[in-house]
Amino acid sequence: MSEATQTKRTVIGRVVSDKMTKTVTVLVERKVKHPVYGKVMTKSRKYHAHNESDLAKAGDLVEIEETRPISRTKAWRVINVLEKAVVV
């Protein structure tokens, strides 16, 4: 049996909640063109991502990677924090 090297899907999004233990909610936005009218719209989706060492906080820009299911709603993990949130 040969092991197939499969590339894992990664997306970049903004952390909107870090109130859970070892979990963050990441909002991923993407721009799509309407099939009929041609208007560019922003579609968004929220993912729960595993945040083992509590690096990511609310407002941070993070990169998340798809993994095996960790819990019922969690199948992503935080790879790295690209930009820290500005604290006022």
Short mmCIF file of C-alpha atoms in Angstrom, two decimals:
data_model
loop_
_atom_site.label_atom_id
_atom_site.label_comp_id
_atom_site.label_asym_id
_atom_site.label_seq_id
_atom_site.Cartn_x
_atom_site.Cartn_y
_atom_site.Cartn_z
CA MET A 1 0.00 0.00 0.00
CA SER A 2 1.47 3.31 -1.05
CA GLU A 3 0.62 6.45 0.84
CA ALA A 4 -0.95 9.17 -1.26
CA THR A 5 0.25 12.64 -0.33
CA GLN A 6 -2.89 14.69 -0.27
CA THR A 7 -2.77 18.46 0.01
CA LYS A 8 -5.01 19.78 2.76
CA ARG A 9 -7.36 22.65 2.09
CA THR A 10 -6.35 25.92 3.77
CA VAL A 11 -8.30 29.17 4.03
CA ILE A 12 -7.66 32.58 5.58
CA GLY A 13 -10.22 34.27 7.82
CA ARG A 14 -10.85 36.53 10.80
CA VAL A 15 -11.46 35.19 14.33
CA VAL A 16 -14.87 36.40 15.50
CA SER A 17 -15.11 34.45 18.76
CA ASP A 18 -12.64 32.88 21.17
CA LYS A 19 -14.98 32.22 24.11
CA MET A 20 -14.75 28.42 23.87
CA THR A 21 -11.89 26.41 25.35
CA LYS A 22 -9.29 25.49 22.68
CA THR A 23 -11.70 26.54 19.91
CA VAL A 24 -12.11 29.70 17.83
CA THR A 25 -14.81 30.67 15.36
CA VAL A 26 -13.32 31.90 12.08
CA LEU A 27 -15.28 33.94 9.52
CA VAL A 28 -14.07 33.27 5.96
CA GLU A 29 -15.25 35.69 3.27
CA ARG A 30 -14.96 35.19 -0.48
CA LYS A 31 -16.10 37.22 -3.47
CA VAL A 32 -18.27 35.53 -6.11
CA LYS A 33 -19.86 36.85 -9.26
CA HIS A 34 -23.63 36.48 -9.58
CA PRO A 35 -24.35 34.00 -12.43
CA VAL A 36 -27.10 36.11 -14.05
CA TYR A 37 -26.55 39.75 -13.09
CA GLY A 38 -22.76 39.79 -12.89
CA LYS A 39 -22.63 41.71 -9.60
CA VAL A 40 -19.74 40.78 -7.32
CA MET A 41 -21.10 39.64 -3.96
CA THR A 42 -19.39 38.73 -0.69
CA LYS A 43 -20.25 35.26 0.62
CA SER A 44 -19.19 34.28 4.10
CA ARG A 45 -18.98 31.09 6.11
CA LYS A 46 -18.05 30.40 9.74
CA TYR A 47 -15.83 27.50 10.78
CA HIS A 48 -14.93 26.19 14.23
CA ALA A 49 -11.18 25.66 14.38
CA HIS A 50 -9.02 23.90 16.96
CA ASN A 51 -6.76 26.40 18.77
CA GLU A 52 -4.59 24.16 20.95
CA SER A 53 -2.16 26.70 22.41
CA ASP A 54 -4.61 29.65 22.47
CA LEU A 55 -2.53 31.71 20.03
CA ALA A 56 -5.49 33.21 18.17
CA LYS A 57 -7.68 35.82 19.84
CA ALA A 58 -10.77 37.70 18.63
CA GLY A 59 -9.98 39.99 15.69
CA ASP A 60 -6.85 38.13 14.53
CA LEU A 61 -6.35 37.13 10.90
CA VAL A 62 -5.56 33.40 10.86
CA GLU A 63 -4.87 30.59 8.43
CA ILE A 64 -6.80 27.38 9.11
CA GLU A 65 -6.32 23.90 7.69
CA GLU A 66 -8.83 21.09 7.19
CA THR A 67 -8.22 18.05 9.42
CA ARG A 68 -10.00 14.94 10.61
CA PRO A 69 -13.12 15.60 12.72
CA ILE A 70 -12.10 16.67 16.22
CA SER A 71 -15.64 17.10 17.55
CA ARG A 72 -19.16 17.33 16.15
CA THR A 73 -18.67 20.81 14.68
CA LYS A 74 -14.88 21.06 14.55
CA ALA A 75 -12.85 19.74 11.59
CA TRP A 76 -10.33 22.58 11.11
CA ARG A 77 -7.23 23.69 13.03
CA VAL A 78 -5.35 26.97 13.29
CA ILE A 79 -1.99 26.79 11.48
CA ASN A 80 -0.67 30.27 12.19
CA VAL A 81 -1.70 33.81 13.06
CA LEU A 82 -1.04 36.11 10.10
CA GLU A 83 -1.99 39.41 11.74
CA LYS A 84 -2.73 40.28 15.36
CA ALA A 85 -5.78 42.39 16.23
CA VAL A 86 -5.21 46.05 17.05
CA VAL A 87 -6.13 46.62 20.70
CA VAL A 88 -7.50 50.10 21.41
#
